[in-house]
C-alpha cells in the first residue's frame, strides 16, 4: 500500500498563514536530508558553513538554505529511531507560518530525496512498526476531527490504550481456552481436561464483558456524530422560532404565514457538552389544497421523525393539535412542548400532555427545555451508570465485537453437545480473529486503506 523504505515528508500544519508551520520528515534518510538544507549559522555573516551534529530531541536554531540562499529562520527537532512517532529517524522543522515559505521548504526536502507523504502515512508507519495498534490509530484521527470536548476525551481515552488493553485481555482469555482444549486433545493423558462447565462459565464472562463494550457504542456514536433532535409539529406552532432560540441566531425564517418552512434545516450545536444536530422541519398538516412543494416538505418531515433520536414536538397551546400527532409520534422518544404561553393567562394553561411550556418568541423556559433534552440524551448513554469503564467504540469495532460474540455463542452451544472439541476450538479461533481485526494484528489491506484514507496529509 505504502512504500516503507522511502523517506517521506509533508507539511503537517493547516494550509494558510500563521505564526508557525511545521514540516515533518520521517525515514532512514531524514537526518541526511535535513543536513543538506539546514545550517546553524547565517551564511551572510559567516563564510564557513556551520559544523553541527543532530541529537535526539535536541532542538536547534538555524536557517533553511537552498544552496547559499536563506529561505527561513527555523527551529529543527531531530528524533532518533526508535524514539519517534513512526519509530523511524525523523525531523520536524518549525518555520514561519506562510503558505509560500512552507511550500518552498517542502520542495527543498523533495529535491533532496524525500517523497511527499500520502494521507495518514506517518500514522500508518507508527502502526506497521508496532508503535500503536489500529484502535489507537483510529483514535488519533478522531481527536483531529473531534468538534466537541466529549469527542476529544473519548478518543484520548482510547489513544491511551484502554481499548487495546481490553481487546488484549479478551484475546488472552480465549487463547488460554483454545490452548487447554487443544492440549487435552493432543495429550489426553497428560493434561487435565477443561470441564465443559468451567469453559462455559469463562465464555459467558467474556461474552458479558464484550456486550458491555458493544453497549457503549451508542454513546460513542452520539459523541461522534451528534444526537439527532428534530423539531416537529403543525404549521405555525413556532418550530422555526424555537430553532432560532436554541441556536441564539436568526437561522430560520419565521412568519405568521403557515407553511413557511418547506425544506428541513439542519444545524449542529453543543448543549451542556453534548453535540446535537437540530433539524427544523415543515409543519405537518393533512389538507388537500396544499402545494406540491409543501406536500414534499411534509413527507420529508415525516421521514425525519423516523431518523431522529429525540423529537421536540411543538404545539401552539392556544390551538391544541396534539391528538393529530399521536400516531406519528408513537414509540418515539419525544418531548412534548407547549408553545406561545405568552398568549394565555398562566392560570388558564392546560398542561395536560406537555412536558415543557415555553414561549419561543420571548425565550421563556428555553433553559427548562434544554435541561429535559440533556436528561433525555443521558438516558441514551452510560453517563448515569456506575460503571467505571466506558470505552466508546466506533462502528467498525462494534461490528467486529458482535461477530466475536456470535462465534463465542456458537462455541457455547457446542459445549452443550457431545461434539468433537476441535469444533469448539475452531469457533474460538474465529472469535480471536475478530479481535485481531480490531487491533489490526491481522487485518485486510482494504480495511487498512479505508482507515488511513480518512487521515489528512502530514498525519
Ligand atoms: N406570541 C407568540 N408567537 C409566537 C411564538 N412562537 C412563534 N410565534 C409566532 O408564530 C408564527 C409562526 O412562527 P414560526 O416559528 O414561523 O412557526 P413554524 O412552526 O416554524 O411554522 P411553519 O414553518 O410554517 O410550519 C410567527 O408569527 C411567530 O412570530 C410564541 O412563543 N409566542
Ligand atoms: Mg418554520
PDB file of C-alpha atoms and ligand atoms in Angstrom, residues 240 253 261 280-281, ligand 2:
ATOM      1  CA  UNK A 240     -38.551  27.745  13.478  1.00  0.00           C
ATOM      2  CA  UNK A 253     -37.300  32.309   8.511  1.00  0.00           C
ATOM      3  CA  UNK A 261     -40.583  26.216   6.293  1.00  0.00           C
ATOM      4  CA  UNK A 280     -36.266  22.226  11.822  1.00  0.00           C
ATOM      5  CA  UNK A 281     -38.998  20.755   9.623  1.00  0.00           C
TER       6      UNK A 281
HETATM    7 MG1  LIG B   2     -40.943  27.025  10.235  1.00  0.00          MG
END
